[in-house]
C-alpha positions as a Python dict, from the first residue, in 0.01 Angstrom:
ca = {
    (1, 'M'): (0, 0, 0),
    (2, 'D'): (-273, -81, 252),
    (3, 'K'): (-617, 76, 268),
    (4, 'Y'): (-528, 310, 558),
    (5, 'T'): (-230, 458, 372),
    (6, 'T'): (-439, 521, 59),
    (7, 'V'): (-708, 710, 252),
    (8, 'T'): (-442, 917, 429),
    (9, 'L'): (-280, 1012, 97),
    (10, 'I'): (-614, 1112, -55),
    (11, 'L'): (-698, 1328, 247),
    (12, 'A'): (-351, 1490, 234),
    (13, 'L'): (-395, 1573, -134),
    (14, 'F'): (-744, 1711, -66),
    (15, 'F'): (-624, 1941, 209),
    (16, 'F'): (-326, 2045, -5),
    (17, 'F'): (-549, 2151, -295),
    (18, 'L'): (-790, 2315, -50),
    (19, 'A'): (-503, 2515, 98),
    (20, 'C'): (-390, 2617, -252),
    (21, 'F'): (-744, 2726, -341),
    (22, 'L'): (-779, 2928, -20),
    (23, 'L'): (-437, 3086, -84),
    (24, 'Y'): (-552, 3175, -437),
    (25, 'L'): (-867, 3337, -301),
    (26, 'L'): (-664, 3530, -44),
    (27, 'I'): (-414, 3654, -305),
    (28, 'R'): (-700, 3751, -538),
    (29, 'K'): (-871, 3944, -260),
    (30, 'Q'): (-547, 4126, -175),
    (31, 'L'): (-493, 4218, -540),
    (32, 'A'): (-853, 4342, -564),
    (33, 'L'): (-807, 4552, -249),
    (34, 'H'): (-484, 4695, -386),
    (35, 'A'): (-648, 4781, -719),
    (36, 'E'): (-943, 4938, -538),
    (37, 'R'): (-711, 5148, -322),
    (38, 'A'): (-518, 5255, -630),
    (39, 'S'): (-843, 5342, -806),
    (40, 'I'): (-969, 5538, -505),
    (41, 'G'): (-636, 5719, -486),
    (42, 'D'): (-653, 5806, -856),
    (43, 'L'): (-1015, 5915, -815),
    (44, 'N'): (-919, 6138, -522),
    (45, 'K'): (-646, 6296, -732),
    (46, 'R'): (-893, 6362, -1010),
    (47, 'I'): (-1146, 6510, -769),
    (48, 'K'): (-879, 6739, -624),
    (49, 'A'): (-772, 6846, -974),
    (50, 'L'): (-1134, 6913, -1076),
    (51, 'T'): (-1191, 7107, -754),
    (52, 'R'): (-887, 7324, -822),
    (53, 'N'): (-1004, 7387, -1181),
    (54, 'L'): (-1353, 7474, -1059),
    (55, 'M'): (-1214, 7717, -802),
    (56, 'D'): (-997, 7877, -1072),
    (57, 'M'): (-1302, 7914, -1298),
    (58, 'V'): (-1505, 8070, -1017),
    (59, 'Q'): (-1222, 8314, -948),
    (60, 'Q'): (-1192, 8402, -1316),
    (61, 'K'): (-1568, 8456, -1336),
    (62, 'E'): (-1555, 8689, -1036),
    (63, 'D'): (-1260, 8877, -1187),
    (64, 'L'): (-1444, 8916, -1519),
    (65, 'E'): (-1758, 9038, -1343),
    (66, 'R'): (-1554, 9290, -1145),
    (67, 'I'): (-1376, 9414, -1459),
    (68, 'N'): (-1706, 9435, -1649),
    (69, 'D'): (-1861, 9631, -1363),
    (70, 'M'): (-1564, 9870, -1362),
    (71, 'R'): (-1596, 9913, -1739),
    (72, 'S'): (-1968, 9984, -1714),
    (73, 'K'): (-1910, 10243, -1441),
    (74, 'F'): (-1631, 10402, -1643),
    (75, 'V'): (-1855, 10423, -1951),
    (76, 'S'): (-2132, 10579, -1741),
    (77, 'V'): (-1897, 10839, -1591),
    (78, 'V'): (-1744, 10930, -1927),
    (79, 'A'): (-2086, 10967, -2091),
    (80, 'H'): (-2204, 11191, -1807),
    (81, 'D'): (-1892, 11409, -1785),
    (82, 'L'): (-1876, 11474, -2158),
    (83, 'K'): (-2219, 11636, -2169),
    (84, 'Q'): (-2122, 11959, -1990),
    (85, 'P'): (-1826, 12055, -2214),
    (86, 'L'): (-2036, 11966, -2520),
    (87, 'T'): (-2311, 12200, -2401),
    (88, 'L'): (-2054, 12477, -2355),
    (89, 'L'): (-1904, 12409, -2698),
    (90, 'N'): (-2243, 12433, -2865),
    (91, 'G'): (-2319, 12752, -2673),
    (92, 'Y'): (-1993, 12922, -2773),
    (93, 'S'): (-2045, 12813, -3132),
    (94, 'S'): (-2388, 12978, -3137),
    (95, 'L'): (-2243, 13301, -2995),
    (96, 'L'): (-1963, 13309, -3251),
    (97, 'R'): (-2210, 13268, -3536),
    (98, 'E'): (-2367, 13604, -3452),
    (99, 'N'): (-2045, 13797, -3519),
    (100, 'I'): (-1851, 13589, -3768),
    (101, 'K'): (-1765, 13668, -4126),
    (102, 'E'): (-1946, 13474, -4395),
    (103, 'E'): (-1623, 13327, -4531),
    (104, 'D'): (-1542, 13185, -4187),
    (105, 'R'): (-1874, 13011, -4135),
    (106, 'S'): (-1739, 12687, -4282),
    (107, 'I'): (-1503, 12663, -3983),
    (108, 'L'): (-1795, 12681, -3743),
    (109, 'D'): (-1986, 12432, -3957),
    (110, 'N'): (-1702, 12183, -3912),
    (111, 'I'): (-1696, 12252, -3537),
    (112, 'D'): (-2071, 12193, -3516),
    (113, 'K'): (-2043, 11868, -3713),
    (114, 'A'): (-1765, 11744, -3484),
    (115, 'A'): (-1964, 11843, -3174),
    (116, 'L'): (-2273, 11669, -3311),
    (117, 'N'): (-2075, 11350, -3376),
    (118, 'I'): (-1926, 11358, -3024),
    (119, 'E'): (-2275, 11417, -2882),
    (120, 'R'): (-2406, 11115, -3072),
    (121, 'L'): (-2119, 10899, -2946),
    (122, 'T'): (-2179, 11023, -2592),
    (123, 'N'): (-2548, 10938, -2616),
    (124, 'D'): (-2456, 10588, -2736),
    (125, 'L'): (-2231, 10543, -2432),
    (126, 'A'): (-2508, 10665, -2202),
    (127, 'D'): (-2759, 10429, -2364),
    (128, 'V'): (-2539, 10120, -2344),
    (129, 'S'): (-2464, 10203, -1980),
    (130, 'A'): (-2837, 10237, -1907),
    (131, 'V'): (-2902, 9902, -2075),
    (132, 'E'): (-2630, 9724, -1875),
    (133, 'Y'): (-2760, 9862, -1546),
    (134, 'G'): (-3123, 9801, -1638),
    (135, 'R'): (-3202, 10171, -1621),
    (136, 'I'): (-3338, 10209, -1972),
    (137, 'K'): (-3708, 10286, -1952),
    (138, 'L'): (-3959, 10284, -2233),
    (139, 'N'): (-4253, 10521, -2257),
    (140, 'F'): (-4521, 10328, -2440),
    (141, 'S'): (-4792, 10511, -2630),
    (142, 'K'): (-5010, 10451, -2934),
    (143, 'F'): (-4905, 10616, -3260),
    (144, 'V'): (-4920, 10565, -3636),
    (145, 'F'): (-4621, 10358, -3738),
    (146, 'N'): (-4639, 10486, -4098),
    (147, 'D'): (-4583, 10843, -3975),
    (148, 'L'): (-4267, 10745, -3784),
    (149, 'I'): (-4113, 10570, -4086),
    (150, 'E'): (-4203, 10857, -4321),
    (151, 'E'): (-4058, 11109, -4075),
    (152, 'I'): (-3724, 10924, -4056),
    (153, 'F'): (-3721, 10871, -4433),
    (154, 'N'): (-3761, 11246, -4491),
    (155, 'Q'): (-3479, 11324, -4247),
    (156, 'Y'): (-3232, 11133, -4466),
    (157, 'R'): (-3348, 11254, -4807),
    (158, 'G'): (-3082, 11524, -4811),
    (159, 'V'): (-2808, 11279, -4715),
    (160, 'A'): (-2913, 11039, -4991),
    (161, 'A'): (-2924, 11319, -5249),
    (162, 'R'): (-2576, 11444, -5156),
    (163, 'K'): (-2437, 11092, -5193),
    (164, 'D'): (-2629, 11033, -5518),
    (165, 'I'): (-2809, 10733, -5363),
    (166, 'D'): (-3154, 10633, -5484),
    (167, 'M'): (-3348, 10597, -5159),
    (168, 'H'): (-3714, 10506, -5177),
    (169, 'L'): (-3991, 10412, -4937),
    (170, 'I'): (-4253, 10148, -5016),
    (171, 'D'): (-4540, 10269, -4802),
    (172, 'Y'): (-4804, 10035, -4657),
    (173, 'P'): (-5151, 10117, -4794),
    (174, 'E'): (-5320, 10114, -4452),
    (175, 'K'): (-5243, 10305, -4135),
    (176, 'I'): (-5074, 10085, -3875),
    (177, 'M'): (-5148, 10179, -3515),
    (178, 'I'): (-4875, 10048, -3286),
    (179, 'E'): (-4815, 10066, -2911),
    (180, 'A'): (-4447, 10129, -2843),
    (181, 'D'): (-4186, 10386, -2741),
    (182, 'R'): (-4183, 10618, -3041),
    (183, 'F'): (-3855, 10789, -2952),
    (184, 'R'): (-3665, 10464, -2897),
    (185, 'L'): (-3799, 10302, -3214),
    (186, 'G'): (-3701, 10617, -3399),
    (187, 'Q'): (-3353, 10571, -3257),
    (188, 'V'): (-3342, 10216, -3395),
    (189, 'F'): (-3459, 10308, -3746),
    (190, 'N'): (-3233, 10614, -3753),
    (191, 'N'): (-2936, 10390, -3680),
    (192, 'L'): (-3025, 10134, -3947),
    (193, 'L'): (-3099, 10389, -4218),
    (194, 'N'): (-2788, 10590, -4135),
    (195, 'N'): (-2576, 10273, -4165),
    (196, 'A'): (-2740, 10180, -4496),
    (197, 'L'): (-2655, 10520, -4645),
    (198, 'K'): (-2309, 10532, -4489),
    (199, 'F'): (-2200, 10198, -4635),
    (200, 'T'): (-2363, 10241, -4977),
    (201, 'A'): (-2153, 10398, -5253),
    (202, 'A'): (-2267, 10676, -5487),
    (203, 'G'): (-2518, 10550, -5742),
    (204, 'G'): (-2639, 10281, -5504),
    (205, 'N'): (-2988, 10200, -5379),
    (206, 'V'): (-3154, 10194, -5038),
    (207, 'E'): (-3508, 10073, -4984),
    (208, 'I'): (-3742, 10082, -4684),
    (209, 'K'): (-4043, 9855, -4677),
    (210, 'Y'): (-4285, 9754, -4403),
    (211, 'S'): (-4598, 9541, -4371),
    (212, 'I'): (-4815, 9353, -4123),
    (213, 'E'): (-4762, 8979, -4075),
    (214, 'D'): (-4950, 8783, -3806),
    (215, 'N'): (-5024, 9093, -3594),
    (216, 'M'): (-4658, 9195, -3615),
    (217, 'V'): (-4504, 9486, -3804),
    (218, 'K'): (-4211, 9372, -4018),
    (219, 'T'): (-3974, 9638, -4151),
    (220, 'L'): (-3699, 9577, -4408),
    (221, 'I'): (-3414, 9816, -4483),
    (222, 'R'): (-3221, 9699, -4790),
    (223, 'D'): (-2904, 9840, -4943),
    (224, 'D'): (-2654, 9732, -5208),
    (225, 'G'): (-2353, 9849, -5010),
    (226, 'L'): (-2059, 9673, -4847),
    (227, 'G'): (-2254, 9367, -4738),
    (228, 'I'): (-2186, 9147, -4435),
    (229, 'T'): (-1967, 8839, -4417),
    (230, 'H'): (-2096, 8522, -4250),
    (231, 'T'): (-1850, 8575, -3963),
    (232, 'D'): (-1964, 8933, -3905),
    (233, 'R'): (-2334, 8836, -3905),
    (234, 'T'): (-2277, 8643, -3583),
    (235, 'K'): (-2127, 8940, -3398),
    (236, 'I'): (-2254, 9269, -3546),
    (237, 'F'): (-2509, 9305, -3265),
    (238, 'D'): (-2241, 9268, -2996),
    (239, 'K'): (-2110, 9574, -2812),
    (240, 'F'): (-1808, 9756, -2959),
    (241, 'Q'): (-1808, 9539, -3271),
    (242, 'Q'): (-1729, 9664, -3621),
    (243, 'S'): (-1654, 9466, -3933),
    (244, 'D'): (-1285, 9402, -4000),
    (245, 'F'): (-1307, 9515, -4363),
    (246, 'I'): (-1476, 9850, -4290),
    (247, 'E'): (-1250, 10141, -4374),
    (248, 'D'): (-1091, 10328, -4084),
    (249, 'D'): (-1270, 10652, -4175),
    (250, 'F'): (-1604, 10479, -4112),
    (251, 'K'): (-1484, 10318, -3789),
    (252, 'K'): (-1385, 10658, -3650),
    (253, 'Q'): (-1748, 10771, -3679),
    (254, 'G'): (-1876, 10535, -3409),
    (255, 'W'): (-1805, 10303, -3118),
    (256, 'G'): (-1974, 10000, -3271),
    (257, 'L'): (-2261, 10037, -3025),
    (258, 'G'): (-2553, 10139, -3248),
    (259, 'L'): (-2666, 9789, -3347),
    (260, 'S'): (-2617, 9659, -2994),
    (261, 'I'): (-2842, 9935, -2857),
    (262, 'A'): (-3095, 9872, -3135),
    (263, 'D'): (-3100, 9504, -3046),
    (264, 'E'): (-3166, 9582, -2678),
    (265, 'I'): (-3446, 9827, -2759),
    (266, 'V'): (-3618, 9586, -2997),
    (267, 'T'): (-3582, 9300, -2748),
    (268, 'I'): (-3738, 9507, -2467),
    (269, 'H'): (-4029, 9573, -2702),
    (270, 'G'): (-4072, 9198, -2739),
    (271, 'G'): (-3953, 9203, -3100),
    (272, 'L'): (-3673, 9059, -3311),
    (273, 'I'): (-3396, 9216, -3517),
    (274, 'G'): (-3156, 9055, -3761),
    (275, 'A'): (-2959, 9092, -4083),
    (276, 'D'): (-2920, 8895, -4405),
    (277, 'S'): (-2649, 8927, -4665),
    (278, 'A'): (-2499, 8715, -4940),
    (279, 'G'): (-2153, 8830, -4835),
    (280, 'R'): (-1903, 9107, -4883),
    (281, 'G'): (-2000, 9352, -5157),
    (282, 'A'): (-2348, 9200, -5193),
    (283, 'G'): (-2543, 9452, -4986),
    (284, 'A'): (-2748, 9376, -4676),
    (285, 'T'): (-3105, 9359, -4551),
    (286, 'F'): (-3178, 9446, -4190),
    (287, 'W'): (-3517, 9337, -4063),
    (288, 'I'): (-3716, 9425, -3752),
    (289, 'I'): (-4029, 9246, -3631),
    (290, 'L'): (-4237, 9426, -3366),
    (291, 'P'): (-4562, 9340, -3192),
    (292, 'I'): (-4843, 9584, -3263),
    (293, 'K'): (-4953, 9586, -2899),
    (294, 'H'): (-4733, 9602, -2590),
}
């Protein structure tokens, strides 16, 4: 083989390998483009799926808001429309008392108790509606906190005595001047003390204690009644919530709104409310922390 033939063969092999290398690069590029297109297509599908899910979530949110608005309006209307027949019922009951036989007075007493319970439920509905629409207004004034607690304590002495419950108040030695809405705070403490007595059996104990801590008034209402499970502690301040193990007779006495309203009132005051319990049958302690000044 002469020199010319050898050079020609080397050049042919060089160009052959070069062509193979270029073909490899071309095939690799085509595969990369195909993979990229497939990836983009898959990404587009995912984006479309996420967009559809997002639109569904937005629609569901709008539907829930509309339903919640309808419920709030319904609650407001019901609370308003129940007041007139209740007023008439109370008026007729008062008239009947003037000319009724003594042995029939127990019937009117039961009517009055039922009307009072309906009135309380109606007021709860009106309050929760006012809270939801931001219409609840507080009238702040300065008053002696000790007097409010003592007043509410005295209101429930008769109830505690009839149920054979030992209810006692641990008074604070100094007068506490607080700036708040006296009526609304009274509503909160009434609810908590009423619950404590309602869910405590005969022979039980209920205690009210309050003190000043870091320019805040802390009030504790303890009972040794039904107690609160861990699950219930996370939801008892939600609207229309009642414990699953509460007897039906107790559930019929309320909507499950009292603690929710109390929570809103305390929050508007800039305070905190909560509950502690070791569990079912272990009693409960409800606590409220309020700033002394608004």
